[in-house]
């Protein structure tokens, strides 16, 4: 499998490290002043869907520029349909939230 890093170009997947599914969002489990509902966090960490088809996944280019990427990959065929910088996607999604 080959992954096209937006900064380094197409490289072997051996240069990348897989983190996991990019879809789940970290739950807000409260502050130290309150008793947190840890079941939400346990579900976030351990309970993942394992469906065939296209998934958005976090990968890091550890053998290159070390950037975190979001790779859209069909987990059945390993066909990659899109690769984007995770940092740029987060900045675009949170634009205007910080002064
Ligand atoms: Zn790279």
Short mmCIF file of N, CA and C and ligand atoms in Angstrom, two decimals:
data_model
loop_
_atom_site.label_atom_id
_atom_site.label_comp_id
_atom_site.label_asym_id
_atom_site.label_seq_id
_atom_site.Cartn_x
_atom_site.Cartn_y
_atom_site.Cartn_z
N UNK A 1 0.85 -1.17 0.00
CA UNK A 1 0.00 0.00 0.00
C UNK A 1 0.90 1.24 0.00
N UNK A 2 0.51 2.23 -0.80
CA UNK A 2 1.27 3.48 -0.90
C UNK A 2 0.37 4.62 -0.45
N UNK A 3 0.94 5.55 0.29
CA UNK A 3 0.20 6.70 0.82
C UNK A 3 0.85 7.96 0.28
N UNK A 4 0.02 8.85 -0.27
CA UNK A 4 0.53 10.11 -0.81
C UNK A 4 0.50 11.17 0.29
N UNK A 5 1.66 11.40 0.92
CA UNK A 5 1.75 12.45 1.94
C UNK A 5 1.62 13.80 1.23
N UNK A 6 0.78 14.73 1.74
CA UNK A 6 0.63 16.02 1.07
C UNK A 6 1.91 16.85 1.07
N UNK A 7 2.88 16.49 1.91
CA UNK A 7 4.12 17.27 2.00
C UNK A 7 5.31 16.57 1.33
N UNK A 8 5.33 15.23 1.33
CA UNK A 8 6.49 14.48 0.84
C UNK A 8 6.23 13.71 -0.44
N UNK A 9 4.98 13.56 -0.83
CA UNK A 9 4.66 12.77 -2.02
C UNK A 9 4.33 11.34 -1.66
N UNK A 10 4.23 10.49 -2.70
CA UNK A 10 3.81 9.10 -2.50
C UNK A 10 4.95 8.29 -1.88
N UNK A 11 4.63 7.57 -0.82
CA UNK A 11 5.62 6.76 -0.09
C UNK A 11 5.00 5.43 0.32
N UNK A 12 5.87 4.48 0.67
CA UNK A 12 5.41 3.19 1.16
C UNK A 12 4.72 3.36 2.51
N UNK A 13 3.71 2.53 2.76
CA UNK A 13 3.02 2.61 4.05
C UNK A 13 3.95 2.28 5.22
N UNK A 14 5.09 1.64 4.94
CA UNK A 14 6.04 1.30 6.00
C UNK A 14 6.63 2.55 6.65
N UNK A 15 6.56 3.69 5.96
CA UNK A 15 7.06 4.95 6.55
C UNK A 15 6.05 5.59 7.48
N UNK A 16 4.85 5.02 7.57
CA UNK A 16 3.77 5.64 8.33
C UNK A 16 3.40 4.78 9.54
N UNK A 17 2.88 5.42 10.56
CA UNK A 17 2.38 4.73 11.74
C UNK A 17 0.88 4.97 11.83
N UNK A 18 0.14 3.89 12.05
CA UNK A 18 -1.32 3.96 12.11
C UNK A 18 -1.76 4.24 13.53
N UNK A 19 -2.64 5.22 13.71
CA UNK A 19 -3.18 5.49 15.04
C UNK A 19 -4.56 4.89 15.20
N UNK A 20 -5.44 5.09 14.24
CA UNK A 20 -6.77 4.53 14.36
C UNK A 20 -7.83 5.38 13.71
N UNK A 21 -9.05 5.06 14.04
CA UNK A 21 -10.24 5.70 13.48
C UNK A 21 -10.26 7.18 13.85
N UNK A 22 -10.46 8.03 12.84
CA UNK A 22 -10.50 9.47 13.07
C UNK A 22 -11.89 9.99 13.35
N UNK A 23 -12.89 9.12 13.32
CA UNK A 23 -14.27 9.58 13.48
C UNK A 23 -14.66 9.92 14.92
N UNK A 24 -14.28 9.10 15.93
CA UNK A 24 -14.75 9.42 17.28
C UNK A 24 -14.19 10.74 17.80
N UNK A 25 -15.00 11.44 18.57
CA UNK A 25 -14.55 12.68 19.19
C UNK A 25 -14.46 12.47 20.69
N UNK A 26 -13.44 13.05 21.31
CA UNK A 26 -13.21 12.87 22.74
C UNK A 26 -14.38 13.45 23.53
N UNK A 27 -14.98 12.65 24.43
CA UNK A 27 -16.12 13.16 25.19
C UNK A 27 -15.68 14.12 26.30
N UNK A 28 -16.55 15.04 26.64
CA UNK A 28 -16.33 15.93 27.77
C UNK A 28 -16.85 15.22 29.01
N UNK A 29 -15.91 14.73 29.85
CA UNK A 29 -16.34 13.93 31.00
C UNK A 29 -16.41 14.75 32.27
N UNK A 30 -16.37 16.04 32.18
CA UNK A 30 -16.54 16.88 33.35
C UNK A 30 -15.24 17.37 33.92
N UNK A 31 -15.33 18.09 35.00
CA UNK A 31 -14.15 18.64 35.65
C UNK A 31 -13.84 17.84 36.91
N UNK A 32 -12.74 18.20 37.57
CA UNK A 32 -12.37 17.51 38.80
C UNK A 32 -13.36 17.78 39.93
N UNK A 33 -14.11 18.87 39.82
CA UNK A 33 -15.08 19.22 40.86
C UNK A 33 -16.32 18.34 40.80
N UNK A 34 -16.51 17.65 39.69
CA UNK A 34 -17.67 16.79 39.56
C UNK A 34 -17.22 15.35 39.38
N UNK A 35 -18.10 14.43 39.61
CA UNK A 35 -17.79 13.02 39.40
C UNK A 35 -18.02 12.73 37.92
N UNK A 36 -16.96 12.39 37.19
CA UNK A 36 -17.12 12.18 35.74
C UNK A 36 -17.82 10.86 35.43
N UNK A 37 -18.53 10.87 34.32
CA UNK A 37 -19.15 9.66 33.80
C UNK A 37 -18.09 8.97 32.94
N UNK A 38 -17.34 8.05 33.52
CA UNK A 38 -16.23 7.41 32.82
C UNK A 38 -16.69 6.44 31.74
N UNK A 39 -17.94 6.04 31.77
CA UNK A 39 -18.39 5.11 30.72
C UNK A 39 -18.28 5.75 29.34
N UNK A 40 -18.49 7.07 29.25
CA UNK A 40 -18.34 7.75 27.96
C UNK A 40 -16.90 7.66 27.47
N UNK A 41 -15.94 7.83 28.39
CA UNK A 41 -14.53 7.79 28.01
C UNK A 41 -14.09 6.36 27.67
N UNK A 42 -14.59 5.38 28.41
CA UNK A 42 -14.27 3.98 28.11
C UNK A 42 -14.81 3.61 26.73
N UNK A 43 -16.02 4.04 26.42
CA UNK A 43 -16.58 3.79 25.08
C UNK A 43 -15.72 4.45 24.01
N UNK A 44 -15.26 5.69 24.27
CA UNK A 44 -14.44 6.44 23.31
C UNK A 44 -13.12 5.71 23.03
N UNK A 45 -12.51 5.15 24.07
CA UNK A 45 -11.20 4.51 23.93
C UNK A 45 -11.31 3.10 23.35
N UNK A 46 -12.26 2.31 23.84
CA UNK A 46 -12.27 0.88 23.52
C UNK A 46 -13.35 0.41 22.55
N UNK A 47 -14.47 1.09 22.48
CA UNK A 47 -15.59 0.58 21.69
C UNK A 47 -15.57 1.23 20.30
N UNK A 48 -15.11 0.50 19.34
CA UNK A 48 -15.02 1.02 17.97
C UNK A 48 -15.79 0.11 17.03
N UNK A 49 -16.35 0.74 15.99
CA UNK A 49 -17.02 -0.04 14.96
C UNK A 49 -15.95 -0.70 14.09
N UNK A 50 -16.26 -1.85 13.56
CA UNK A 50 -15.34 -2.56 12.67
C UNK A 50 -16.10 -2.92 11.40
N UNK A 51 -16.43 -1.89 10.63
CA UNK A 51 -17.26 -2.07 9.44
C UNK A 51 -16.40 -2.07 8.19
N UNK A 52 -16.84 -2.83 7.17
CA UNK A 52 -16.15 -2.74 5.89
C UNK A 52 -16.47 -1.42 5.21
N UNK A 53 -15.62 -1.03 4.26
CA UNK A 53 -15.89 0.19 3.50
C UNK A 53 -14.88 1.27 3.82
N UNK A 54 -15.21 2.51 3.47
CA UNK A 54 -14.29 3.63 3.62
C UNK A 54 -14.31 4.15 5.05
N UNK A 55 -13.12 4.32 5.61
CA UNK A 55 -12.96 4.89 6.96
C UNK A 55 -11.99 6.05 6.89
N UNK A 56 -12.17 7.02 7.80
CA UNK A 56 -11.19 8.10 7.99
C UNK A 56 -10.28 7.67 9.13
N UNK A 57 -8.99 7.64 8.87
CA UNK A 57 -8.03 7.12 9.85
C UNK A 57 -6.89 8.13 10.07
N UNK A 58 -6.37 8.12 11.29
CA UNK A 58 -5.17 8.91 11.59
C UNK A 58 -3.94 8.08 11.27
N UNK A 59 -3.00 8.67 10.54
CA UNK A 59 -1.70 8.08 10.25
C UNK A 59 -0.66 9.18 10.49
N UNK A 60 0.54 8.78 10.95
CA UNK A 60 1.63 9.74 11.09
C UNK A 60 2.78 9.33 10.17
N UNK A 61 3.34 10.29 9.46
CA UNK A 61 4.46 10.01 8.57
C UNK A 61 5.75 10.01 9.38
N UNK A 62 5.97 8.95 10.16
CA UNK A 62 7.10 8.88 11.08
C UNK A 62 8.43 8.75 10.35
N UNK A 63 8.43 8.20 9.15
CA UNK A 63 9.66 8.04 8.37
C UNK A 63 9.91 9.21 7.43
N UNK A 64 9.18 10.30 7.61
CA UNK A 64 9.32 11.45 6.73
C UNK A 64 9.17 12.74 7.51
N UNK A 65 8.14 13.49 7.18
CA UNK A 65 7.96 14.83 7.76
C UNK A 65 7.33 14.81 9.15
N UNK A 66 6.90 13.64 9.64
CA UNK A 66 6.31 13.43 10.97
C UNK A 66 4.92 14.10 11.10
N UNK A 67 4.32 14.50 10.01
CA UNK A 67 2.99 15.11 10.07
C UNK A 67 1.92 14.06 10.34
N UNK A 68 0.88 14.50 11.05
CA UNK A 68 -0.29 13.67 11.25
C UNK A 68 -1.22 13.89 10.07
N UNK A 69 -1.74 12.78 9.55
CA UNK A 69 -2.58 12.84 8.36
C UNK A 69 -3.92 12.17 8.64
N UNK A 70 -4.93 12.58 7.89
CA UNK A 70 -6.21 11.87 7.89
C UNK A 70 -6.32 11.20 6.53
N UNK A 71 -6.33 9.87 6.55
CA UNK A 71 -6.37 9.07 5.34
C UNK A 71 -7.76 8.45 5.22
N UNK A 72 -8.39 8.66 4.06
CA UNK A 72 -9.67 8.01 3.79
C UNK A 72 -9.34 6.74 3.00
N UNK A 73 -9.59 5.59 3.64
CA UNK A 73 -9.15 4.32 3.07
C UNK A 73 -10.28 3.30 3.15
N UNK A 74 -10.44 2.55 2.06
CA UNK A 74 -11.37 1.43 2.07
C UNK A 74 -10.66 0.29 2.79
N UNK A 75 -11.16 -0.12 3.95
CA UNK A 75 -10.47 -1.11 4.77
C UNK A 75 -10.60 -2.52 4.20
N UNK A 76 -11.44 -2.69 3.20
CA UNK A 76 -11.57 -4.00 2.54
C UNK A 76 -10.57 -4.12 1.40
N UNK A 77 -10.47 -3.08 0.57
CA UNK A 77 -9.59 -3.14 -0.61
C UNK A 77 -8.27 -2.40 -0.40
N UNK A 78 -8.15 -1.60 0.65
CA UNK A 78 -6.99 -0.74 0.96
C UNK A 78 -6.83 0.39 -0.05
N UNK A 79 -7.85 0.64 -0.87
CA UNK A 79 -7.79 1.76 -1.82
C UNK A 79 -7.93 3.06 -1.04
N UNK A 80 -7.01 4.00 -1.28
CA UNK A 80 -7.01 5.29 -0.59
C UNK A 80 -7.65 6.32 -1.49
N UNK A 81 -8.68 7.01 -0.99
CA UNK A 81 -9.41 7.98 -1.80
C UNK A 81 -8.99 9.42 -1.49
N UNK A 82 -8.42 9.67 -0.30
CA UNK A 82 -8.00 11.04 0.04
C UNK A 82 -7.00 11.01 1.20
N UNK A 83 -6.04 11.92 1.15
CA UNK A 83 -5.09 12.11 2.25
C UNK A 83 -5.00 13.60 2.50
N UNK A 84 -5.14 14.01 3.76
CA UNK A 84 -5.09 15.43 4.10
C UNK A 84 -4.34 15.61 5.41
N UNK A 85 -3.81 16.80 5.60
CA UNK A 85 -3.14 17.14 6.86
C UNK A 85 -4.17 17.23 7.98
N UNK A 86 -3.97 16.48 9.06
CA UNK A 86 -4.89 16.52 10.20
C UNK A 86 -4.88 17.92 10.83
N UNK A 87 -3.70 18.53 10.89
CA UNK A 87 -3.58 19.86 11.50
C UNK A 87 -4.42 20.88 10.73
N UNK A 88 -4.31 20.85 9.41
CA UNK A 88 -5.06 21.82 8.61
C UNK A 88 -6.57 21.59 8.72
N UNK A 89 -6.98 20.34 8.85
CA UNK A 89 -8.42 20.06 8.98
C UNK A 89 -8.93 20.55 10.33
N UNK A 90 -8.14 20.37 11.39
CA UNK A 90 -8.56 20.85 12.72
C UNK A 90 -8.60 22.36 12.74
N UNK A 91 -7.58 23.01 12.16
CA UNK A 91 -7.57 24.48 12.12
C UNK A 91 -8.76 25.01 11.33
N UNK A 92 -9.10 24.37 10.22
CA UNK A 92 -10.24 24.82 9.42
C UNK A 92 -11.55 24.63 10.18
N UNK A 93 -11.64 23.52 10.94
CA UNK A 93 -12.87 23.23 11.67
C UNK A 93 -13.06 24.15 12.87
N UNK A 94 -11.95 24.64 13.46
CA UNK A 94 -12.04 25.48 14.65
C UNK A 94 -11.80 26.95 14.34
N UNK A 95 -11.75 27.31 13.07
CA UNK A 95 -11.50 28.70 12.68
C UNK A 95 -12.56 29.61 13.29
N UNK A 96 -12.10 30.64 13.94
CA UNK A 96 -13.02 31.59 14.55
C UNK A 96 -13.36 31.27 15.99
N UNK A 97 -12.95 30.09 16.50
CA UNK A 97 -13.25 29.74 17.89
C UNK A 97 -12.28 30.40 18.87
N UNK A 98 -11.05 30.69 18.38
CA UNK A 98 -10.03 31.27 19.26
C UNK A 98 -9.74 32.70 18.81
N UNK A 99 -9.57 33.60 19.76
CA UNK A 99 -9.28 35.00 19.40
C UNK A 99 -7.90 35.15 18.79
ZN1 LIG B 1 5.38 13.48 4.90
#
